[in-house]
mmCIF file of C-alpha atoms in Angstrom:
data_model
loop_
_atom_site.group_PDB
_atom_site.id
_atom_site.type_symbol
_atom_site.label_atom_id
_atom_site.label_comp_id
_atom_site.label_asym_id
_atom_site.label_seq_id
_atom_site.Cartn_x
_atom_site.Cartn_y
_atom_site.Cartn_z
ATOM 1 C CA UNK A 22 82.233 107.721 49.624
ATOM 2 C CA UNK A 23 81.219 107.509 53.256
ATOM 3 C CA UNK A 24 78.458 104.977 53.862
ATOM 4 C CA UNK A 25 75.137 105.979 55.446
ATOM 5 C CA UNK A 26 75.917 103.831 58.495
ATOM 6 C CA UNK A 27 79.321 105.414 58.952
ATOM 7 C CA UNK A 28 77.824 108.884 58.704
ATOM 8 C CA UNK A 29 75.238 108.117 61.350
ATOM 9 C CA UNK A 30 77.950 106.727 63.642
ATOM 10 C CA UNK A 31 80.132 109.752 63.102
ATOM 11 C CA UNK A 32 77.288 112.167 63.765
ATOM 12 C CA UNK A 33 76.126 110.237 66.818
ATOM 13 C CA UNK A 34 79.643 110.175 68.233
ATOM 14 C CA UNK A 35 79.894 113.924 67.647
ATOM 15 C CA UNK A 36 76.666 114.525 69.513
ATOM 16 C CA UNK A 37 77.881 112.507 72.467
ATOM 17 C CA UNK A 38 81.104 114.438 72.521
ATOM 18 C CA UNK A 39 79.632 117.953 72.554
ATOM 19 C CA UNK A 40 76.692 117.525 74.897
ATOM 20 C CA UNK A 41 77.352 119.190 78.250
ATOM 21 C CA UNK A 42 73.795 118.861 79.540
ATOM 22 C CA UNK A 43 72.001 115.936 81.133
ATOM 23 C CA UNK A 44 70.506 113.954 78.269
ATOM 24 C CA UNK A 45 68.280 110.989 77.529
ATOM 25 C CA UNK A 46 69.884 107.821 76.141
ATOM 26 C CA UNK A 47 68.597 106.916 73.620
ATOM 27 C CA UNK A 48 66.887 110.205 72.736
ATOM 28 C CA UNK A 49 64.208 108.547 70.508
ATOM 29 C CA UNK A 50 61.637 105.818 71.137
ATOM 30 C CA UNK A 51 58.493 104.164 69.766
ATOM 31 C CA UNK A 52 55.309 105.298 71.576
ATOM 32 C CA UNK A 53 53.140 102.905 73.570
ATOM 33 C CA UNK A 54 56.015 100.478 74.108
ATOM 34 C CA UNK A 55 57.984 99.154 77.065
ATOM 35 C CA UNK A 56 61.582 100.325 76.861
ATOM 36 C CA UNK A 57 64.759 101.112 78.772
ATOM 37 C CA UNK A 58 66.053 104.652 78.878
ATOM 38 C CA UNK A 59 68.844 106.366 80.786
ATOM 39 C CA UNK A 60 69.396 109.848 82.104
ATOM 40 C CA UNK A 61 73.032 110.583 81.375
ATOM 41 C CA UNK A 62 74.858 112.844 83.843
ATOM 42 C CA UNK A 63 77.916 114.052 81.893
ATOM 43 C CA UNK A 64 79.870 115.886 84.551
ATOM 44 C CA UNK A 65 79.865 117.116 88.136
ATOM 45 C CA UNK A 66 79.505 120.642 89.536
ATOM 46 C CA UNK A 67 82.560 122.857 89.298
ATOM 47 C CA UNK A 68 84.839 119.806 89.233
ATOM 48 C CA UNK A 69 83.161 118.158 92.262
ATOM 49 C CA UNK A 70 81.408 114.797 92.267
ATOM 50 C CA UNK A 71 77.712 114.081 91.807
ATOM 51 C CA UNK A 72 76.172 112.455 94.887
ATOM 52 C CA UNK A 73 72.417 112.574 94.177
ATOM 53 C CA UNK A 74 70.218 112.413 91.079
ATOM 54 C CA UNK A 75 66.419 112.789 91.096
ATOM 55 C CA UNK A 76 64.326 112.131 87.979
ATOM 56 C CA UNK A 77 60.716 113.266 87.640
ATOM 57 C CA UNK A 78 58.607 110.683 85.834
ATOM 58 C CA UNK A 79 56.389 112.412 83.221
ATOM 59 C CA UNK A 80 52.627 111.934 83.063
ATOM 60 C CA UNK A 81 51.641 108.894 81.028
ATOM 61 C CA UNK A 82 54.832 106.926 81.805
ATOM 62 C CA UNK A 83 53.979 103.827 83.805
ATOM 63 C CA UNK A 84 55.471 100.496 85.033
ATOM 64 C CA UNK A 85 58.634 102.284 86.045
ATOM 65 C CA UNK A 86 61.507 100.209 87.447
ATOM 66 C CA UNK A 87 64.866 101.862 88.105
ATOM 67 C CA UNK A 88 68.212 100.132 87.770
ATOM 68 C CA UNK A 89 70.136 99.392 90.949
ATOM 69 C CA UNK A 90 73.591 100.912 90.466
ATOM 70 C CA UNK A 91 76.536 99.593 92.435
ATOM 71 C CA UNK A 92 77.369 101.875 95.345
ATOM 72 C CA UNK A 93 74.059 103.797 95.119
ATOM 73 C CA UNK A 94 70.774 103.626 97.030
ATOM 74 C CA UNK A 95 67.341 104.322 95.558
ATOM 75 C CA UNK A 96 64.398 106.274 96.974
ATOM 76 C CA UNK A 97 60.999 106.082 95.270
ATOM 77 C CA UNK A 98 58.077 108.528 95.632
ATOM 78 C CA UNK A 99 54.585 107.793 94.285
ATOM 79 C CA UNK A 100 51.698 109.921 93.068
ATOM 80 C CA UNK A 101 48.034 109.064 92.480
ATOM 81 C CA UNK A 102 46.821 108.219 88.997
ATOM 82 C CA UNK A 103 43.660 110.046 88.038
ATOM 83 C CA UNK A 104 41.982 108.278 86.409
ATOM 84 C CA UNK A 105 43.402 104.884 87.340
ATOM 85 C CA UNK A 106 44.479 102.586 84.487
ATOM 86 C CA UNK A 107 43.739 98.933 83.753
ATOM 87 C CA UNK A 108 46.821 96.744 83.402
ATOM 88 C CA UNK A 109 45.925 93.236 82.286
ATOM 89 C CA UNK A 110 42.824 93.224 84.444
ATOM 90 C CA UNK A 111 44.425 94.911 87.447
ATOM 91 C CA UNK A 112 43.404 98.462 88.375
ATOM 92 C CA UNK A 113 46.487 100.658 88.939
ATOM 93 C CA UNK A 114 45.802 103.809 90.930
ATOM 94 C CA UNK A 115 49.382 104.896 91.748
ATOM 95 C CA UNK A 116 52.538 105.409 89.738
ATOM 96 C CA UNK A 117 56.073 106.543 90.484
ATOM 97 C CA UNK A 118 56.462 110.281 90.751
ATOM 98 C CA UNK A 119 60.235 110.517 91.245
ATOM 99 C CA UNK A 120 63.237 108.181 91.346
ATOM 100 C CA UNK A 121 66.210 109.312 93.389
ATOM 101 C CA UNK A 122 69.644 107.728 93.370
ATOM 102 C CA UNK A 123 71.742 108.790 96.381
ATOM 103 C CA UNK A 124 74.666 107.770 98.527
ATOM 104 C CA UNK A 125 76.898 107.180 95.532
ATOM 105 C CA UNK A 126 79.878 109.023 94.160
ATOM 106 C CA UNK A 127 80.235 110.027 90.511
ATOM 107 C CA UNK A 128 83.528 111.949 89.954
ATOM 108 C CA UNK A 129 83.496 114.896 87.638
ATOM 109 C CA UNK A 130 85.881 113.101 85.235
ATOM 110 C CA UNK A 131 83.291 110.405 84.473
ATOM 111 C CA UNK A 132 79.683 110.125 83.208
ATOM 112 C CA UNK A 133 76.969 107.704 84.213
ATOM 113 C CA UNK A 134 73.570 106.626 82.849
ATOM 114 C CA UNK A 135 70.826 106.356 85.463
ATOM 115 C CA UNK A 136 68.559 103.812 83.792
ATOM 116 C CA UNK A 137 64.875 102.976 84.137
ATOM 117 C CA UNK A 138 62.563 100.480 82.495
ATOM 118 C CA UNK A 139 59.126 101.900 81.746
ATOM 119 C CA UNK A 140 56.033 101.821 79.551
ATOM 120 C CA UNK A 141 55.783 104.886 77.359
ATOM 121 C CA UNK A 142 52.477 106.567 76.516
ATOM 122 C CA UNK A 143 50.861 106.740 73.114
ATOM 123 C CA UNK A 144 52.055 109.700 71.061
ATOM 124 C CA UNK A 145 52.373 111.063 67.529
ATOM 125 C CA UNK A 146 55.575 111.428 65.492
ATOM 126 C CA UNK A 147 57.755 114.300 66.698
ATOM 127 C CA UNK A 148 56.090 114.571 70.155
ATOM 128 C CA UNK A 149 58.588 115.006 72.974
ATOM 129 C CA UNK A 150 58.593 113.887 76.587
ATOM 130 C CA UNK A 151 60.706 115.657 79.201
ATOM 131 C CA UNK A 152 62.297 113.848 82.157
ATOM 132 C CA UNK A 153 63.114 116.762 84.502
ATOM 133 C CA UNK A 154 66.240 115.934 86.509
ATOM 134 C CA UNK A 155 67.884 117.408 89.647
ATOM 135 C CA UNK A 156 71.605 116.862 90.069
ATOM 136 C CA UNK A 157 73.219 117.454 93.486
ATOM 137 C CA UNK A 158 76.983 117.543 94.102
ATOM 138 C CA UNK A 159 79.288 117.187 97.097
ATOM 139 C CA UNK A 160 79.993 120.949 97.166
ATOM 140 C CA UNK A 161 76.304 121.590 97.848
ATOM 141 C CA UNK A 162 75.583 122.841 94.364
ATOM 142 C CA UNK A 163 72.254 121.781 92.793
ATOM 143 C CA UNK A 164 71.556 121.840 89.044
ATOM 144 C CA UNK A 165 67.953 121.692 87.864
ATOM 145 C CA UNK A 166 67.795 120.206 84.381
ATOM 146 C CA UNK A 167 64.284 121.406 83.495
ATOM 147 C CA UNK A 168 62.563 123.523 80.868
ATOM 148 C CA UNK A 169 64.631 123.731 77.650
ATOM 149 C CA UNK A 170 67.542 121.885 79.331
ATOM 150 C CA UNK A 171 65.527 118.892 80.529
ATOM 151 C CA UNK A 172 66.489 115.486 79.106
ATOM 152 C CA UNK A 173 63.960 114.829 76.317
ATOM 153 C CA UNK A 174 62.654 111.882 74.353
ATOM 154 C CA UNK A 175 61.326 112.283 70.787
ATOM 155 C CA UNK A 176 58.712 109.783 69.640
ATOM 156 C CA UNK A 177 58.644 108.034 66.264
ATOM 157 C CA UNK A 178 56.949 104.949 64.801
ATOM 158 C CA UNK A 179 58.414 101.967 62.960
ATOM 159 C CA UNK A 180 59.859 102.902 59.565
ATOM 160 C CA UNK A 181 58.946 106.519 59.978
ATOM 161 C CA UNK A 182 61.375 109.071 58.589
ATOM 162 C CA UNK A 183 61.855 112.225 60.617
ATOM 163 C CA UNK A 184 63.671 115.288 59.462
ATOM 164 C CA UNK A 185 67.116 115.839 60.903
ATOM 165 C CA UNK A 186 65.755 119.105 62.342
ATOM 166 C CA UNK A 187 63.595 117.025 64.711
ATOM 167 C CA UNK A 188 66.828 116.268 66.579
ATOM 168 C CA UNK A 189 68.388 119.670 67.391
ATOM 169 C CA UNK A 190 71.820 118.464 68.523
ATOM 170 C CA UNK A 191 72.142 116.092 65.626
ATOM 171 C CA UNK A 192 70.873 118.734 63.218
ATOM 172 C CA UNK A 193 73.641 121.061 64.374
ATOM 173 C CA UNK A 194 76.278 118.431 63.790
ATOM 174 C CA UNK A 195 74.938 117.570 60.360
ATOM 175 C CA UNK A 196 74.980 121.211 59.310
ATOM 176 C CA UNK A 197 78.648 121.379 60.379
ATOM 177 C CA UNK A 198 79.370 118.231 58.378
ATOM 178 C CA UNK A 199 77.556 119.675 55.368
ATOM 179 C CA UNK A 200 79.807 122.740 55.423
ATOM 180 C CA UNK A 201 82.838 120.484 55.161
ATOM 181 C CA UNK A 202 81.547 118.369 52.305
ATOM 182 C CA UNK A 203 78.773 118.484 49.775
ATOM 183 C CA UNK A 204 75.689 116.262 50.062
ATOM 184 C CA UNK A 205 76.779 114.518 46.874
ATOM 185 C CA UNK A 206 80.071 113.537 48.514
ATOM 186 C CA UNK A 207 78.332 112.061 51.542
ATOM 187 C CA UNK A 208 75.733 110.323 49.349
ATOM 188 C CA UNK A 209 72.865 110.857 51.747
ATOM 189 C CA UNK A 210 69.732 112.905 51.725
ATOM 190 C CA UNK A 211 68.659 115.431 54.386
ATOM 191 C CA UNK A 212 66.413 112.755 55.878
ATOM 192 C CA UNK A 213 67.699 110.088 58.265
ATOM 193 C CA UNK A 214 65.920 107.019 59.506
ATOM 194 C CA UNK A 215 64.703 107.459 63.098
ATOM 195 C CA UNK A 216 64.945 103.700 63.415
ATOM 196 C CA UNK A 217 68.635 103.807 62.515
ATOM 197 C CA UNK A 218 69.193 106.612 65.035
ATOM 198 C CA UNK A 219 67.546 104.585 67.761
ATOM 199 C CA UNK A 220 69.677 101.558 66.936
ATOM 200 C CA UNK A 221 72.840 103.642 67.090
ATOM 201 C CA UNK A 222 71.769 105.239 70.322
ATOM 202 C CA UNK A 223 70.917 101.906 71.909
ATOM 203 C CA UNK A 224 74.434 100.763 71.104
ATOM 204 C CA UNK A 225 75.787 103.574 73.254
ATOM 205 C CA UNK A 226 76.985 105.978 70.551
ATOM 206 C CA UNK A 227 74.618 108.756 71.676
#
């Protein structure tokens, strides 16, 4: 019998393997917490290298600090906060609007996570937050990862169980696995722990 942990690892690895879109790593997080997330660029544009990545910071996300990647430069753009927020007695009236990494070179054969530290807003279970991303390549092609294709974060709280269907890519992979073996063989229910998913994702399996 395959253990629950092994199943999660297998599913997570499968998700990482099939995703051809820009994605958020990890794709789940606890609301109203400080965290680190990464926008994963999985490939270039028609076999050419990625040279610029711009991420739009969603409303409600504050205290943003991007990671300095070797060989890349960073450009930051701010927007006004209305209303301003109080942070430990200090009134904050501006926040980052976009983070742009440029001047680097990400070949089509490789992927890279463009990481940021940030404070996430309060949210309810199952809420999503989109980090719209623009990817530019050396051939002049520009890909806008927005709308349905935008990298998204799904919120959950400690010890909360979410349905597999709350994670579309993972749900697809679980359905495929279910066709190959009965639920009794796997020894798991149709519910998975969002906490376990986050732990797996944070380890780099997603």
